[in-house]
Tab-separated table of C-alpha atoms in Angstrom:
chain	number	residue	atom	x	y	z
A	1	MET	CA	0.093	-0.081	-0.104
A	2	THR	CA	1.303	3.277	-1.081
A	3	THR	CA	0.261	6.926	0.458
A	4	GLU	CA	0.500	9.754	-1.894
A	5	THR	CA	2.753	12.800	-0.831
A	6	PRO	CA	0.577	16.015	-0.588
A	7	ALA	CA	0.823	18.460	-3.276
A	8	LEU	CA	2.887	21.675	-2.419
A	9	LEU	CA	1.381	24.574	-2.440
A	10	PRO	CA	1.879	27.258	-4.875
A	11	THR	CA	3.499	30.702	-4.715
A	12	PHE	CA	0.933	33.229	-5.027
A	13	ASP	CA	1.672	35.694	-8.051
A	14	ASP	CA	2.314	39.191	-6.362
A	15	ALA	CA	4.546	40.529	-9.090
A	16	ASP	CA	2.405	43.146	-10.405
A	17	VAL	CA	1.331	44.152	-6.839
A	18	GLN	CA	1.863	48.036	-5.669
A	19	ARG	CA	-0.201	48.514	-2.520
A	20	VAL	CA	-1.034	46.247	0.243
A	21	LEU	CA	-3.519	46.800	2.914
A	22	CYS	CA	-3.306	44.901	6.262
A	23	VAL	CA	-6.410	44.860	8.370
A	24	VAL	CA	-6.692	43.078	11.893
A	25	ALA	CA	-7.561	43.792	15.202
A	26	HIS	CA	-4.756	44.186	17.694
A	27	PRO	CA	-0.927	45.297	17.884
A	28	ASP	CA	1.035	42.226	17.063
A	29	ASP	CA	-1.628	40.554	15.223
A	30	ILE	CA	0.461	41.051	11.830
A	31	GLU	CA	3.617	40.197	13.458
A	32	TYR	CA	2.676	36.532	14.472
A	33	GLY	CA	3.797	35.774	10.769
A	34	PRO	CA	2.313	37.833	8.020
A	35	SER	CA	4.909	40.778	8.818
A	36	THR	CA	7.375	38.309	6.979
A	37	ALA	CA	5.386	38.510	3.956
A	38	VAL	CA	5.164	42.334	4.681
A	39	ALA	CA	8.770	42.503	4.625
A	40	THR	CA	8.963	40.572	1.748
A	41	TRP	CA	6.931	42.949	-0.331
A	42	THR	CA	8.229	46.116	0.747
A	43	ALA	CA	11.677	45.309	-0.172
A	44	ARG	CA	10.553	45.145	-3.798
A	45	GLY	CA	9.382	48.678	-3.202
A	46	VAL	CA	5.669	47.831	-2.425
A	47	GLU	CA	3.434	50.328	-0.739
A	48	VAL	CA	2.152	48.490	2.597
A	49	ARG	CA	-0.139	50.370	5.071
A	50	TYR	CA	-1.786	48.742	8.421
A	51	LEU	CA	-5.313	49.175	9.933
A	52	LEU	CA	-5.837	48.259	13.407
A	53	MET	CA	-9.470	48.393	14.636
A	54	THR	CA	-7.874	48.532	18.387
A	55	ARG	CA	-5.105	49.331	20.341
A	56	GLY	CA	-4.816	46.432	22.446
A	57	GLU	CA	-5.580	48.304	25.639
A	58	ALA	CA	-7.342	45.585	27.185
A	59	GLY	CA	-4.093	43.276	26.789
A	60	ILE	CA	-2.331	43.753	30.227
A	61	SER	CA	-4.284	42.856	33.147
A	62	THR	CA	-1.877	44.367	35.643
A	63	MET	CA	-1.890	48.010	33.654
A	64	HIS	CA	-4.711	50.302	33.320
A	65	PRO	CA	-6.231	50.362	29.522
A	66	ASP	CA	-4.955	53.999	28.895
A	67	GLU	CA	-1.360	53.108	29.743
A	68	THR	CA	-1.349	49.434	28.064
A	69	GLY	CA	-2.784	51.164	24.836
A	70	ALA	CA	-0.446	53.824	24.635
A	71	LEU	CA	2.298	51.290	25.072
A	72	ARG	CA	1.124	48.677	22.627
A	73	THR	CA	0.699	51.750	20.009
A	74	ARG	CA	4.416	52.768	20.766
A	75	GLU	CA	5.311	48.957	20.061
A	76	GLN	CA	3.245	48.826	17.027
A	77	ILE	CA	4.862	51.445	15.305
A	78	ALA	CA	8.355	50.252	15.815
A	79	ALA	CA	7.251	47.036	14.768
A	80	GLY	CA	6.225	48.450	11.755
A	81	VAL	CA	9.404	50.151	11.032
A	82	ALA	CA	11.008	47.371	11.302
A	83	VAL	CA	9.524	45.599	7.927
A	84	GLY	CA	9.331	48.927	6.163
A	85	VAL	CA	5.417	50.217	6.863
A	86	ASP	CA	5.549	53.514	8.116
A	87	HIS	CA	1.432	54.499	7.575
A	88	ILE	CA	-0.310	52.722	10.469
A	89	ASP	CA	-4.163	53.849	11.116
A	90	PHE	CA	-5.722	52.725	14.594
A	91	LEU	CA	-9.198	53.158	14.666
A	92	GLY	CA	-9.698	52.702	18.705
A	93	HIS	CA	-12.458	50.548	18.636
A	94	PRO	CA	-12.897	49.033	22.386
A	95	ASP	CA	-10.511	46.091	22.791
A	96	GLY	CA	-11.750	42.542	23.481
A	97	MET	CA	-15.420	43.884	22.592
A	98	LEU	CA	-15.528	43.895	19.101
A	99	THR	CA	-18.413	42.740	17.003
A	100	TYR	CA	-19.394	41.728	13.272
A	101	SER	CA	-21.218	45.172	12.240
A	102	LEU	CA	-22.036	47.639	9.761
A	103	ASP	CA	-19.332	50.369	11.564
A	104	LEU	CA	-16.434	47.796	11.081
A	105	ARG	CA	-17.665	47.065	7.524
A	106	ARG	CA	-17.523	50.622	6.793
A	107	ASP	CA	-14.169	51.419	8.213
A	108	VAL	CA	-12.926	48.752	6.117
A	109	ALA	CA	-14.182	50.034	2.857
A	110	ARG	CA	-13.297	53.599	3.833
A	111	ALA	CA	-9.639	52.809	4.039
A	112	VAL	CA	-9.635	50.181	0.899
A	113	ARG	CA	-11.577	53.241	-1.097
A	114	THR	CA	-8.596	55.728	0.424
A	115	PHE	CA	-5.373	53.908	-0.006
A	116	ARG	CA	-6.788	51.766	-3.314
A	117	PRO	CA	-4.599	48.668	-2.246
A	118	ASP	CA	-4.243	45.874	-4.846
A	119	ILE	CA	-4.182	43.147	-2.239
A	120	VAL	CA	-6.079	43.497	1.382
A	121	VAL	CA	-4.688	40.997	3.767
A	122	THR	CA	-6.684	40.004	7.126
A	123	GLN	CA	-6.931	37.164	9.781
A	124	THR	CA	-8.729	34.210	9.742
A	125	TRP	CA	-12.767	34.460	11.151
A	126	ALA	CA	-12.689	30.723	11.226
A	127	GLU	CA	-13.771	29.764	15.208
A	128	GLU	CA	-10.864	26.779	15.507
A	129	PRO	CA	-7.806	27.403	13.439
A	130	ALA	CA	-4.992	25.465	13.441
A	131	TRP	CA	-3.768	26.970	16.893
A	132	GLY	CA	-7.052	26.672	19.093
A	133	LEU	CA	-10.292	28.517	19.588
A	134	ASN	CA	-10.063	31.831	17.871
A	135	GLN	CA	-10.723	34.939	19.631
A	136	GLY	CA	-13.421	37.032	19.177
A	137	ASP	CA	-11.928	40.474	18.174
A	138	HIS	CA	-9.990	38.139	15.394
A	139	ARG	CA	-13.239	36.639	14.185
A	140	ALA	CA	-15.336	40.188	14.118
A	141	THR	CA	-12.130	42.002	12.332
A	142	GLY	CA	-11.835	39.230	9.577
A	143	LEU	CA	-15.508	38.736	8.331
A	144	ALA	CA	-16.069	42.538	8.578
A	145	CYS	CA	-12.711	42.673	6.496
A	146	ALA	CA	-14.185	40.209	3.877
A	147	ASP	CA	-17.156	41.925	3.564
A	148	GLY	CA	-16.033	45.530	3.626
A	149	VAL	CA	-13.635	44.600	0.751
A	150	ARG	CA	-16.434	43.832	-1.291
A	151	ASP	CA	-18.646	46.871	0.234
A	152	ALA	CA	-15.727	48.918	-0.961
A	153	GLY	CA	-16.557	48.488	-4.796
A	154	ASN	CA	-20.081	48.766	-4.558
A	155	ARG	CA	-21.173	52.024	-5.092
A	156	TRP	CA	-24.695	51.849	-3.302
A	157	VAL	CA	-23.268	50.398	-0.620
A	158	PHE	CA	-22.385	53.092	2.523
A	159	THR	CA	-23.104	56.049	-0.143
A	160	ASP	CA	-21.975	58.351	2.710
A	161	LEU	CA	-18.315	57.417	1.643
A	162	ILE	CA	-19.187	58.832	-1.899
A	163	ASP	CA	-20.238	62.157	-0.058
A	164	GLU	CA	-16.701	62.264	1.545
A	165	GLY	CA	-15.406	61.793	-2.442
A	166	LEU	CA	-14.202	58.282	-2.081
A	167	GLU	CA	-14.771	56.649	-5.479
A	168	PRO	CA	-15.471	52.863	-5.234
A	169	TRP	CA	-12.434	50.264	-5.459
A	170	SER	CA	-12.191	46.859	-5.569
A	171	PRO	CA	-8.877	45.382	-4.637
A	172	GLN	CA	-7.796	42.132	-6.804
A	173	TRP	CA	-7.048	39.874	-4.172
A	174	LEU	CA	-8.034	38.840	-0.424
A	175	LEU	CA	-5.478	36.937	1.371
A	176	VAL	CA	-6.489	35.492	4.915
A	177	HIS	CA	-4.045	34.439	7.150
A	178	GLY	CA	-4.529	31.537	9.477
A	179	ASP	CA	-7.099	30.093	7.280
A	180	PRO	CA	-7.323	26.355	8.274
A	181	ASN	CA	-7.149	25.436	4.553
A	182	PRO	CA	-4.438	27.786	3.152
A	183	THR	CA	-4.483	27.729	-0.770
A	184	HIS	CA	-0.947	29.670	-1.723
A	185	GLY	CA	2.018	30.933	-0.315
A	186	VAL	CA	4.647	34.258	0.065
A	187	VAL	CA	8.321	32.703	-0.101
A	188	VAL	CA	10.302	34.405	2.547
A	189	ASP	CA	14.172	34.731	2.100
A	190	GLU	CA	16.270	35.058	5.051
A	191	GLU	CA	16.392	38.725	5.165
A	192	SER	CA	12.915	38.986	5.320
A	193	PHE	CA	12.511	36.576	8.064
A	194	GLU	CA	14.721	38.633	9.845
A	195	ARG	CA	12.752	41.702	9.829
A	196	GLY	CA	9.605	39.648	10.624
A	197	VAL	CA	11.603	38.317	13.851
A	198	ALA	CA	12.581	42.144	14.642
A	199	SER	CA	8.927	43.249	14.347
A	200	LEU	CA	7.505	40.557	16.875
A	201	GLU	CA	10.421	41.386	18.958
A	202	ALA	CA	9.262	45.275	18.859
A	203	HIS	CA	6.555	44.208	21.290
A	204	ALA	CA	9.063	43.592	24.158
A	205	GLU	CA	7.228	45.077	27.094
A	206	TYR	CA	3.979	43.251	26.480
A	207	PHE	CA	5.574	39.990	26.037
A	208	ALA	CA	7.431	40.900	28.744
A	209	VAL	CA	4.206	40.067	31.090
A	210	LEU	CA	3.176	37.316	29.003
A	211	THR	CA	4.321	33.832	31.155
A	212	ASP	CA	5.713	30.839	29.726
A	213	HIS	CA	5.774	32.633	26.199
A	214	PRO	CA	7.901	31.750	23.327
A	215	THR	CA	10.469	33.924	22.206
A	216	PRO	CA	9.432	35.387	19.096
A	217	ARG	CA	12.611	33.925	17.099
A	218	GLU	CA	10.893	30.708	18.250
A	219	LEU	CA	7.610	31.492	17.108
A	220	VAL	CA	8.018	33.002	13.712
A	221	THR	CA	10.676	30.091	13.238
A	222	THR	CA	7.615	27.651	13.703
A	223	PHE	CA	5.128	29.427	11.715
A	224	THR	CA	7.215	30.219	8.712
A	225	THR	CA	9.213	26.745	8.721
A	226	THR	CA	6.156	24.880	8.826
A	227	ALA	CA	4.550	27.141	6.151
A	228	GLY	CA	7.978	26.417	4.115
A	229	ALA	CA	7.416	22.681	4.401
A	230	ALA	CA	3.696	23.036	2.632
A	231	MET	CA	5.803	24.954	-0.570
A	232	GLY	CA	9.365	23.077	-0.422
A	233	VAL	CA	11.000	25.998	0.586
A	234	PRO	CA	12.888	26.801	4.359
A	235	HIS	CA	10.448	29.749	4.973
A	236	ALA	CA	7.240	30.818	3.715
A	237	MET	CA	3.719	32.450	4.781
A	238	LEU	CA	0.655	30.897	3.705
A	239	PHE	CA	-2.740	32.514	2.768
A	240	ARG	CA	-6.302	31.397	1.836
A	241	VAL	CA	-6.342	33.643	-1.427
A	242	HIS	CA	-9.782	34.830	-3.018
A	243	ALA	CA	-9.798	36.370	-6.277
A	244	LEU	CA	-12.324	39.495	-6.381
């Protein structure tokens, strides 16, 4: 009896990409792997922006949310710089209490129409991805992003954005990180891997209060080598790719 070797996942064709918008719930969400793909893109001259729904102010139980929000904002800005991202929008929705809503969809549609990206990257809305039970803010953000991206291209949805002078725009692709069934990957070279590690290391004060937490290098190594094995390369980042 023989067993078939699983087919390797293909490389996502991003050769013509010029702008990428990453939409996540919290500071550090992008740094758990996707930032290595961001570093790969920015190294080629692609313009990447981040849109964060919250400032992560509920993330440290021993610190007041105002202080935590300021800390995590500073660390996220430094994390972006590490991978070539200098434009980050923090919407300031309440951390830990995000719900799927028209407001979140409108926020995404506004950002898409403003920046006019070729690709939008977001996090999975699956209830139970590979690492365990998904967090509520992640699910709300991912699903609102998936719908908001399509809303951005529809003139008759959120007509108030037209009043703001924001004409419809439809990205070519939606890339979902952490989806249980990825379809493509971005190959990550050694330099982009190191920059991805540096971006997660930028959240040093936040990680200092987390007990039994692997180091940033250990985490990024695990994410990228596991993904690389699915593509037959040393390091990669996987996504479920939706053509829009």
